[in-house]
Coordinates of C-alpha atoms and ligand atoms in Angstrom, one line a residue:
M365 CA 42.2 -36.7 291.5
G366 CA 42.3 -33.2 289.8
E367 CA 39.8 -30.7 291.0
A368 CA 38.2 -30.1 287.6
Y369 CA 37.6 -33.9 287.1
E370 CA 36.0 -34.3 290.6
K371 CA 33.8 -31.2 290.1
V372 CA 32.7 -32.2 286.6
L373 CA 31.6 -35.6 287.8
E374 CA 29.7 -34.1 290.7
I375 CA 28.0 -31.6 288.4
A376 CA 27.4 -34.3 285.8
S377 CA 25.4 -36.5 288.1
R378 CA 23.7 -33.7 290.1
R379 CA 22.6 -31.6 287.1
G380 CA 21.7 -34.5 284.8
F381 CA 24.5 -34.9 282.3
F382 CA 25.3 -38.5 283.1
W383 CA 25.5 -41.0 286.0
P384 CA 26.2 -44.7 286.5
S385 CA 23.4 -46.9 285.2
F386 CA 21.3 -49.5 287.1
E387 CA 21.7 -47.4 290.2
I388 CA 18.7 -48.8 292.0
Y389 CA 20.2 -52.3 291.7
G390 CA 23.6 -51.3 292.9
G391 CA 25.1 -50.5 289.5
I392 CA 27.5 -52.4 287.3
G393 CA 30.8 -51.0 285.9
G394 CA 31.1 -49.7 282.4
F395 CA 27.5 -48.6 281.8
Y396 CA 26.3 -44.9 282.0
T397 CA 23.0 -43.2 281.6
Y398 CA 22.7 -39.8 280.0
G399 CA 20.2 -37.3 281.5
N400 CA 18.5 -34.4 279.7
L401 CA 21.5 -32.1 279.6
G402 CA 24.0 -35.0 278.7
T403 CA 21.8 -36.4 276.0
R404 CA 21.5 -32.9 274.4
L405 CA 25.2 -32.3 274.7
K406 CA 26.0 -35.7 273.2
R407 CA 23.6 -35.1 270.3
N408 CA 25.0 -31.7 269.6
I409 CA 28.6 -33.0 269.4
E410 CA 27.3 -35.8 267.1
E411 CA 25.6 -33.2 264.9
L412 CA 28.8 -31.1 264.7
W413 CA 30.8 -34.3 263.8
R414 CA 28.1 -35.1 261.1
E415 CA 28.3 -31.6 259.7
I416 CA 32.1 -31.6 259.5
F417 CA 32.9 -35.2 258.6
V418 CA 29.8 -36.3 256.6
R419 CA 27.6 -33.5 255.1
R420 CA 30.5 -31.2 254.0
H421 CA 32.1 -34.1 252.1
G422 CA 28.9 -35.5 250.6
F423 CA 29.6 -38.8 252.3
Y424 CA 26.8 -41.5 252.7
E425 CA 25.6 -42.4 256.1
I426 CA 24.3 -45.9 256.9
E427 CA 22.8 -47.7 259.9
D428 CA 23.7 -51.4 260.3
P429 CA 22.7 -53.9 263.0
I430 CA 24.5 -54.1 266.3
I431 CA 24.3 -57.9 266.5
N432 CA 26.2 -59.6 263.8
P433 CA 26.5 -63.4 263.0
S434 CA 29.8 -64.8 264.1
R435 CA 30.9 -65.3 260.4
V436 CA 31.3 -61.5 260.2
F437 CA 33.9 -61.4 263.0
E438 CA 35.6 -64.6 261.9
A439 CA 36.2 -62.9 258.6
S440 CA 37.2 -59.5 260.0
G441 CA 39.7 -61.2 262.4
H442 CA 38.0 -59.8 265.5
L443 CA 37.4 -63.3 266.9
T444 CA 41.1 -64.0 266.8
H445 CA 42.5 -60.6 267.7
F446 CA 39.9 -58.7 269.8
R447 CA 41.4 -60.1 272.9
E448 CA 43.2 -58.9 276.0
Y449 CA 45.7 -60.7 278.2
V450 CA 44.2 -61.3 281.7
L451 CA 45.9 -62.5 284.9
E452 CA 44.2 -64.4 287.7
C453 CA 45.6 -64.5 291.2
A454 CA 46.5 -68.0 292.3
R455 CA 45.2 -67.2 295.9
C456 CA 42.3 -64.8 295.9
G457 CA 41.1 -65.4 292.3
R458 CA 41.1 -61.7 291.4
I459 CA 41.2 -61.1 287.6
V460 CA 43.1 -58.1 286.2
R461 CA 44.1 -56.8 282.8
A462 CA 47.7 -57.7 282.3
D463 CA 48.9 -54.5 280.5
H464 CA 47.2 -52.2 283.1
L465 CA 48.8 -54.2 286.0
I466 CA 52.2 -54.1 284.4
E467 CA 51.9 -50.4 283.8
E468 CA 50.9 -49.8 287.4
Q469 CA 53.5 -52.0 289.0
L470 CA 56.5 -51.7 286.7
G471 CA 55.8 -48.4 285.0
I472 CA 56.1 -49.9 281.5
P473 CA 53.5 -48.1 279.2
A474 CA 50.5 -50.3 278.5
Q475 CA 50.7 -49.7 274.8
S476 CA 54.1 -51.1 274.4
I477 CA 53.4 -54.5 276.1
D478 CA 52.7 -57.4 273.8
G479 CA 51.8 -61.0 274.7
R480 CA 55.3 -62.3 274.8
E481 CA 56.3 -59.5 277.2
V482 CA 53.3 -60.3 279.5
E483 CA 54.3 -64.0 279.6
R484 CA 57.9 -63.2 280.4
L485 CA 57.2 -60.7 283.2
V486 CA 54.6 -63.0 284.8
G487 CA 56.8 -66.0 284.4
E488 CA 59.7 -64.2 286.1
G489 CA 57.3 -63.2 289.0
K490 CA 57.8 -59.4 288.3
V491 CA 54.1 -58.6 288.9
R492 CA 51.9 -59.8 291.8
C493 CA 48.3 -59.8 292.7
P494 CA 47.2 -56.1 293.4
N495 CA 44.8 -57.4 296.0
C496 CA 46.7 -59.9 298.1
D497 CA 50.2 -59.8 296.7
A498 CA 50.2 -63.5 295.8
E499 CA 51.6 -65.1 292.7
L500 CA 49.6 -64.9 289.5
K501 CA 48.6 -67.8 287.2
A502 CA 49.9 -68.0 283.6
P503 CA 48.3 -65.3 281.4
V504 CA 45.4 -66.2 279.3
T505 CA 43.6 -64.2 276.6
F506 CA 40.0 -63.1 277.0
L507 CA 37.7 -62.2 274.0
T508 CA 36.3 -58.8 274.8
M509 CA 33.2 -59.2 272.6
F510 CA 29.7 -59.9 273.9
Q511 CA 28.3 -63.2 272.6
T512 CA 24.7 -64.0 272.2
K513 CA 22.5 -66.6 270.5
I514 CA 20.2 -65.6 267.7
G515 CA 16.7 -67.1 267.4
A516 CA 14.5 -69.2 269.7
K517 CA 16.7 -72.3 269.3
G518 CA 19.9 -70.3 269.5
E519 CA 21.0 -72.0 266.2
E520 CA 23.2 -69.0 265.2
V521 CA 25.9 -67.6 267.4
G522 CA 26.0 -63.8 267.3
Y523 CA 28.3 -61.1 268.7
A524 CA 27.6 -57.4 269.5
R525 CA 29.8 -55.3 267.2
P526 CA 32.9 -53.8 268.8
E527 CA 33.2 -51.2 266.0
A528 CA 30.8 -49.8 263.5
A529 CA 33.3 -50.1 260.6
Q530 CA 32.3 -53.7 259.6
G531 CA 28.9 -52.5 258.6
M532 CA 30.5 -50.2 256.0
F533 CA 32.6 -53.1 254.6
L534 CA 29.6 -55.6 254.5
N535 CA 27.5 -53.1 252.6
F536 CA 30.3 -51.7 250.4
R537 CA 29.1 -53.3 247.2
R538 CA 25.6 -51.9 247.5
C539 CA 26.7 -48.5 248.5
I540 CA 29.3 -48.1 245.7
R541 CA 26.5 -49.0 243.2
Q542 CA 24.3 -46.4 244.8
A543 CA 27.2 -43.9 244.4
R544 CA 27.3 -44.9 240.7
G545 CA 30.6 -46.7 241.1
A546 CA 32.6 -43.6 241.9
L547 CA 35.7 -43.5 244.2
P548 CA 36.6 -41.9 246.5
L549 CA 33.6 -43.1 248.5
G550 CA 33.0 -42.1 252.1
L551 CA 30.6 -44.2 254.2
A552 CA 29.8 -43.1 257.7
Q553 CA 28.0 -44.6 260.7
V554 CA 27.2 -43.5 264.2
G555 CA 26.0 -46.1 266.7
K556 CA 26.3 -48.1 269.8
V557 CA 29.2 -50.6 270.1
L558 CA 29.8 -53.1 272.9
R559 CA 33.1 -54.3 274.4
N560 CA 33.2 -56.5 277.4
E561 CA 36.0 -54.4 279.0
I562 CA 37.9 -56.2 281.8
A563 CA 38.5 -53.0 283.7
P564 CA 35.9 -50.4 282.9
R565 CA 37.1 -47.2 284.6
R566 CA 37.4 -43.5 284.5
G567 CA 33.7 -42.8 284.0
L568 CA 32.9 -42.3 280.3
F569 CA 36.4 -43.3 279.2
R570 CA 36.2 -47.0 279.4
L571 CA 32.7 -48.2 278.9
R572 CA 31.2 -51.5 278.0
E573 CA 28.6 -49.9 275.8
F574 CA 29.5 -46.7 274.0
T575 CA 28.8 -44.6 270.9
I576 CA 31.3 -44.6 268.0
M577 CA 31.3 -42.2 265.0
E578 CA 33.2 -43.6 262.1
V579 CA 34.0 -42.8 258.5
E580 CA 35.4 -45.5 256.1
L581 CA 37.0 -43.7 253.1
F582 CA 37.4 -46.0 250.1
F583 CA 40.0 -45.0 247.4
D584 CA 42.0 -46.5 244.6
P585 CA 45.5 -47.2 245.8
Q586 CA 46.8 -46.2 242.4
N587 CA 45.2 -42.8 242.9
P588 CA 45.8 -42.1 246.5
S589 CA 45.6 -38.3 246.6
C590 CA 42.9 -36.6 248.4
P591 CA 41.2 -33.9 246.3
W592 CA 40.6 -31.6 249.4
F593 CA 44.1 -31.9 250.8
D594 CA 44.9 -28.3 250.0
R595 CA 42.4 -27.2 252.7
V596 CA 44.5 -28.7 255.5
K597 CA 48.1 -29.0 254.2
E598 CA 49.3 -25.8 255.8
E599 CA 47.8 -26.8 259.1
E600 CA 50.4 -27.4 261.8
V601 CA 49.9 -30.3 264.2
A602 CA 51.9 -31.9 267.0
I603 CA 53.0 -35.4 266.0
L604 CA 54.7 -38.1 268.0
T605 CA 55.5 -40.8 265.5
E606 CA 56.0 -44.5 266.1
E607 CA 59.7 -44.1 265.2
M608 CA 60.2 -41.2 267.6
Q609 CA 58.7 -43.2 270.4
E610 CA 61.0 -46.2 269.5
R611 CA 63.9 -43.8 269.8
G612 CA 62.7 -42.9 273.3
E613 CA 61.6 -39.4 272.3
R614 CA 58.6 -38.1 274.3
K615 CA 58.1 -34.6 272.8
P616 CA 56.1 -34.3 269.6
V617 CA 57.3 -32.3 266.7
R618 CA 55.2 -29.5 265.2
I619 CA 54.9 -30.0 261.5
T620 CA 52.4 -29.1 258.8
L621 CA 50.2 -31.9 257.5
G622 CA 51.6 -31.3 254.0
E623 CA 55.2 -31.8 255.2
A624 CA 54.2 -34.8 257.4
S625 CA 52.6 -36.4 254.3
S626 CA 55.3 -35.6 251.8
K627 CA 58.0 -36.9 254.2
G628 CA 56.1 -40.2 254.6
L629 CA 55.5 -39.7 258.4
I630 CA 51.8 -40.2 257.6
K631 CA 51.5 -43.0 255.1
A632 CA 48.2 -42.1 253.3
E633 CA 47.3 -38.5 252.2
W634 CA 43.7 -39.3 253.1
Q635 CA 44.8 -40.1 256.7
A636 CA 46.7 -36.8 256.9
Y637 CA 43.6 -35.0 255.5
F638 CA 41.3 -36.4 258.2
M639 CA 43.8 -35.6 260.9
G640 CA 43.4 -32.0 259.8
V641 CA 39.6 -32.2 259.8
S642 CA 39.9 -33.9 263.2
K643 CA 41.9 -31.0 264.6
E644 CA 39.3 -28.6 263.3
F645 CA 36.5 -30.6 264.9
I646 CA 38.2 -31.0 268.3
T647 CA 39.1 -27.3 268.4
M648 CA 35.4 -26.4 267.7
L649 CA 34.6 -28.4 270.9
G650 CA 36.6 -25.8 272.8
I651 CA 39.8 -27.8 273.2
P652 CA 42.8 -25.5 272.7
E653 CA 45.5 -26.5 270.2
E654 CA 48.2 -26.9 272.8
R655 CA 46.2 -29.7 274.5
Q656 CA 46.0 -31.8 271.3
R657 CA 48.5 -34.1 269.7
F658 CA 48.6 -37.1 267.3
R659 CA 50.5 -40.1 268.6
G660 CA 51.5 -43.0 266.3
H661 CA 50.6 -46.5 267.5
L662 CA 53.5 -48.8 268.3
P663 CA 53.4 -52.1 266.4
E664 CA 52.3 -54.0 269.6
E665 CA 49.3 -51.8 270.1
R666 CA 48.2 -51.4 266.5
A667 CA 45.0 -53.2 265.5
H668 CA 45.4 -56.3 263.3
Y669 CA 43.9 -54.5 260.3
S670 CA 46.0 -51.4 260.3
V671 CA 49.4 -50.6 258.8
Q672 CA 49.5 -47.2 260.6
T673 CA 47.3 -45.6 263.2
F674 CA 47.5 -42.2 264.8
D675 CA 45.5 -41.5 268.0
H676 CA 44.2 -38.0 268.3
E677 CA 45.0 -37.3 272.0
I678 CA 43.9 -34.6 274.4
H679 CA 45.7 -33.6 277.5
L680 CA 43.6 -33.7 280.7
E681 CA 44.8 -32.5 284.0
N682 CA 44.2 -35.8 285.7
W683 CA 45.2 -38.5 283.3
G684 CA 47.7 -36.9 280.9
W685 CA 47.2 -37.7 277.3
I686 CA 44.1 -39.6 276.4
E687 CA 42.8 -40.9 273.1
V688 CA 39.6 -39.5 271.7
A689 CA 39.9 -40.8 268.1
G690 CA 42.0 -43.2 266.0
H691 CA 43.1 -42.5 262.4
A692 CA 43.9 -45.8 260.9
Y693 CA 45.1 -46.8 257.4
R694 CA 43.3 -50.2 257.0
T695 CA 44.4 -50.8 253.4
D696 CA 42.3 -53.5 251.6
Y697 CA 42.5 -55.7 254.7
D698 CA 38.7 -55.8 255.5
L699 CA 37.3 -56.0 252.0
S700 CA 39.8 -58.7 251.1
A701 CA 38.9 -60.7 254.2
H702 CA 35.2 -60.5 253.5
Q703 CA 35.8 -61.4 249.8
R704 CA 37.7 -64.5 251.0
H705 CA 35.2 -65.6 253.6
S706 CA 32.0 -64.8 251.7
G707 CA 33.1 -65.6 248.2
V708 CA 31.6 -62.3 247.1
D709 CA 33.6 -60.2 244.7
M710 CA 34.7 -56.9 246.3
T711 CA 36.8 -55.7 243.3
L712 CA 36.2 -52.6 241.2
L713 CA 37.2 -52.1 237.5
R714 CA 39.6 -49.4 236.4
S715 CA 39.2 -47.8 233.0
D716 CA 42.3 -49.7 231.8
G717 CA 40.5 -53.0 232.5
S718 CA 42.4 -53.9 235.7
R719 CA 40.6 -54.9 238.8
F720 CA 41.4 -53.9 242.4
I721 CA 40.2 -53.9 245.9
P722 CA 39.8 -50.3 247.3
H723 CA 42.0 -49.2 250.2
V724 CA 40.5 -47.6 253.3
V725 CA 41.4 -44.9 255.7
E726 CA 39.3 -44.5 258.9
P727 CA 38.8 -41.7 261.3
S728 CA 37.0 -43.2 264.3
F729 CA 35.7 -41.1 267.3
G730 CA 34.5 -42.2 270.7
L731 CA 31.5 -39.9 271.3
D732 CA 31.3 -40.5 275.1
R733 CA 34.9 -39.5 275.6
L734 CA 34.2 -36.3 273.7
V735 CA 31.3 -35.6 276.1
H736 CA 33.6 -35.9 279.0
V737 CA 36.4 -33.8 277.4
A738 CA 33.9 -31.1 276.4
L739 CA 32.6 -30.9 280.0
E740 CA 36.0 -30.9 281.6
T741 CA 37.6 -28.3 279.3
S742 CA 34.6 -26.0 279.6
F743 CA 34.6 -26.0 283.4
R744 CA 35.7 -22.9 285.2
T745 CA 34.7 -20.9 288.3
M746 CA 34.0 -17.2 288.7
E747 CA 33.5 -15.7 292.1
G748 CA 33.1 -19.2 293.5
R749 CA 30.4 -20.2 291.0
N750 CA 30.6 -23.1 288.6
I751 CA 30.4 -22.3 284.9
L752 CA 30.4 -24.7 282.0
A753 CA 31.5 -22.4 279.2
F754 CA 30.6 -24.7 276.3
P755 CA 31.0 -23.4 272.8
R756 CA 27.6 -22.0 271.8
S757 CA 27.1 -24.6 269.1
I758 CA 27.1 -27.6 271.5
A759 CA 25.5 -26.1 274.7
P760 CA 22.6 -28.4 275.7
I761 CA 20.2 -25.5 276.3
N762 CA 20.2 -22.4 274.2
I763 CA 18.6 -19.9 276.6
S764 CA 17.0 -19.8 280.1
V765 CA 13.9 -17.7 280.5
L766 CA 13.5 -16.3 284.0
P767 CA 10.7 -14.0 285.4
L768 CA 12.4 -11.6 287.8
V769 CA 9.9 -12.6 290.5
A770 CA 7.2 -15.3 290.5
K771 CA 4.2 -12.8 290.8
D772 CA 2.6 -9.7 289.3
G773 CA 2.1 -11.2 285.9
L774 CA 5.8 -11.8 285.2
P775 CA 5.6 -15.6 285.0
E776 CA 2.8 -15.3 282.5
K777 CA 4.8 -12.9 280.3
A778 CA 7.9 -15.1 280.7
R779 CA 5.9 -18.1 279.5
E780 CA 4.8 -16.1 276.4
V781 CA 8.5 -15.3 275.7
Q782 CA 9.4 -18.9 276.1
R783 CA 6.8 -19.9 273.6
I784 CA 8.0 -17.4 271.0
L785 CA 11.6 -18.7 271.4
M786 CA 10.5 -22.3 271.3
D787 CA 8.5 -21.7 268.1
A788 CA 11.7 -20.2 266.6
G789 CA 13.4 -23.6 267.2
L790 CA 15.4 -22.8 270.3
V791 CA 15.9 -25.1 273.2
V792 CA 14.6 -23.1 276.2
E793 CA 14.6 -23.7 279.9
Y794 CA 12.0 -21.9 282.0
D795 CA 12.9 -21.4 285.7
E796 CA 11.0 -19.4 288.3
R797 CA 12.2 -21.2 291.5
G798 CA 14.4 -19.3 294.0
S799 CA 16.2 -15.9 293.8
I800 CA 17.2 -14.5 290.4
G801 CA 20.9 -14.9 291.5
R802 CA 20.4 -18.6 292.2
R803 CA 18.7 -19.0 288.9
Y804 CA 21.5 -17.3 287.0
A805 CA 23.9 -19.6 288.8
R806 CA 21.9 -22.7 287.8
S807 CA 21.8 -21.5 284.2
D808 CA 25.6 -21.0 284.1
E809 CA 26.3 -24.4 285.7
A810 CA 24.2 -26.0 283.0
G811 CA 26.3 -24.2 280.4
T812 CA 23.5 -22.2 278.9
P813 CA 25.0 -19.3 276.9
L814 CA 22.2 -16.8 277.5
A815 CA 19.7 -16.0 280.4
L816 CA 16.7 -13.9 279.6
T817 CA 15.0 -12.0 282.3
V818 CA 11.4 -10.7 282.2
D819 CA 11.0 -7.8 284.6
Y820 CA 8.5 -5.0 285.4
Q821 CA 9.9 -2.9 282.5
T822 CA 9.0 -5.8 280.1
L823 CA 5.3 -5.2 281.0
E824 CA 5.7 -1.5 280.0
D825 CA 7.8 -1.5 276.9
G826 CA 8.1 -5.2 275.7
T827 CA 11.9 -5.4 276.3
V828 CA 13.9 -8.0 278.3
T829 CA 17.4 -8.3 279.5
L830 CA 19.8 -10.9 278.1
R831 CA 22.8 -12.0 280.2
D832 CA 26.0 -13.5 278.9
R833 CA 27.0 -16.7 280.8
D834 CA 30.8 -16.0 280.4
S835 CA 31.1 -12.3 281.3
W836 CA 27.7 -11.8 283.2
R837 CA 27.3 -8.6 281.1
Q838 CA 23.7 -7.7 280.3
V839 CA 21.9 -6.0 277.3
R840 CA 18.3 -5.1 276.7
Q841 CA 16.4 -6.0 273.6
R842 CA 12.8 -6.0 272.3
I843 CA 11.0 -9.3 272.5
D844 CA 10.0 -9.3 268.8
A845 CA 13.6 -8.8 267.7
L846 CA 14.9 -11.7 269.7
P847 CA 14.5 -14.9 267.6
P848 CA 16.7 -14.0 264.6
L849 CA 19.3 -12.2 266.8
I850 CA 19.6 -15.2 269.2
C851 CA 19.9 -17.7 266.3
R852 CA 22.7 -15.6 264.8
Y853 CA 24.4 -15.3 268.2
L854 CA 24.3 -19.1 268.7
K855 CA 25.8 -19.7 265.2
G856 CA 28.6 -17.3 266.2
E857 CA 27.7 -14.8 263.5
I858 CA 27.4 -11.9 266.0
G859 CA 28.9 -11.1 269.4
F860 CA 27.1 -10.5 272.7
S861 CA 27.2 -6.7 272.4
E862 CA 25.3 -6.9 269.1
L863 CA 22.3 -8.5 270.9
G864 CA 21.1 -5.2 272.4
I865 CA 22.1 -2.1 274.2
P866 CA 23.9 -2.3 277.5
A867 CA 21.2 -2.9 280.2
G868 CA 22.4 0.0 282.4
D869 CA 22.0 2.5 279.5
V870 CA 18.3 2.0 278.9
Ligands
GAP1499 N1 37.1 -48.9 264.2 C1 38.2 -48.4 264.9 C2 38.1 -48.6 266.3 O1 37.2 -49.1 266.8 P1 39.3 -47.9 268.6 O2 40.5 -47.1 268.8 O3 39.2 -49.2 269.2 O4 39.1 -48.0 267.0 C3 37.7 -45.8 268.5 O5 38.0 -47.1 269.0 C4 37.4 -44.8 269.6 O6 36.4 -45.3 270.5 C5 38.6 -44.5 270.5 O7 39.5 -43.5 269.9 C6 38.0 -44.0 271.7 O8 37.7 -42.6 271.6 C7 36.7 -44.8 271.8 N2 36.7 -45.9 272.7 C8 37.4 -47.1 272.6 N3 37.1 -47.9 273.6 C9 36.3 -47.3 274.4 C10 35.6 -47.6 275.6 N4 35.8 -48.8 276.2 N5 34.8 -46.7 276.2 C11 34.6 -45.5 275.6 N6 35.1 -45.1 274.4 C12 36.0 -46.0 273.8

């Protein structure tokens, strides 16, 4: 395991970012609990996503139930397709996910293995039980959705949603009316989804319950251009298309989104647009450009509803490229399916009198994966100390307030300063336990951008020191001037040196 990964998991559980759930009962794979710091970090990332993907575009946000009646997933195709091949050992009974085992034992990438390939490889005895090396039984498929019964008599079978997207399709007719019939229409939803993963692993990366952030963008296929495409079309991205992978190429090309769209590498302009927005968002989380790429899904791995999907992937020291978002062109697949199964008309009318079902492009982010990625990429050490150098906009705590010593009226003064900053809307952590050096170290390890110290001089002239998490430089400033300055600093409008005069010069 890579050092950063190990360290981050250790800090995460010790400092209260996240840890495995149900600990006191021995735990169960695929469920994690967020603590105070993790909850704040997760919310901040969600808010940044909302700002960039929803508010800026004037999209509508909805909140739909997690439990849906089975009819929804019969129509959407999930009951047929949301399945994984599993293999059971004929001797010890161990159950494993077929694609993971084949990748591990034969080195064939999991994403390029379809059902026929699994049957052939198992039939030819090419893979064996990872536990006891015995033969495996014939592969079977396993529905990775959680089933439940709705109501006291259990008369209705329900399923927990594995994606939030269906809520946007089910409520499309209402929402388009509320939007006065106008396309393009963006509907967004953030919420929990559940998947009964066979092999939950890698901490927050493969969970059984996780948070998804999705936009479904509805447009007229006869008018497929995105009005905001100019904003991103000069943006260069690294792309590894489906065709390149089929030719055995492994190195992505760097190309502008405008060119990728005009050459047809990306089928829908809206998809290319959201890939540009996605790059902006991920970069704002502190992930450098060279660790990002878009990889096209191979036909075997593409979801049943998609004609083209690009995963936004991030390179991590430990695991190589990992997916944090999927950009899918879902066409009219879902609305047509719900129209067929419900009998409800999903068409819209064009000005020339023709009727059509809108097409859909979907950017879909896994929030928990972003939490991990933000933690791991922000981790560094300085003089042997751990620092989580989060971008200021997502740091869980804005500022630590520290009395130099816990006596002589300094704690009381520090509490006053804490109140002033809290009243200004800041998230403040007060800490008076241990030496000032240890408290700075605790603050840096929590990723808090600023530490404020109340000392004896504060009692004389009403000034405090502010310390920068990343450089450990210090400046001095008057308490009454702090709230607006710190707010501007956190928004990135001013730099650290503009927060005051160097502490040594006072
Ligand atoms: N509506 C499209 C959809 O659900 P997906 O690729 O299956 O697409 C979207 O999921 C995102 O959710 C992924 O890009 C990934 O970031 C995240 N994700 C998927 N499965 C996950 C799991 N088991 N645990 C944590 N995050 C997961």
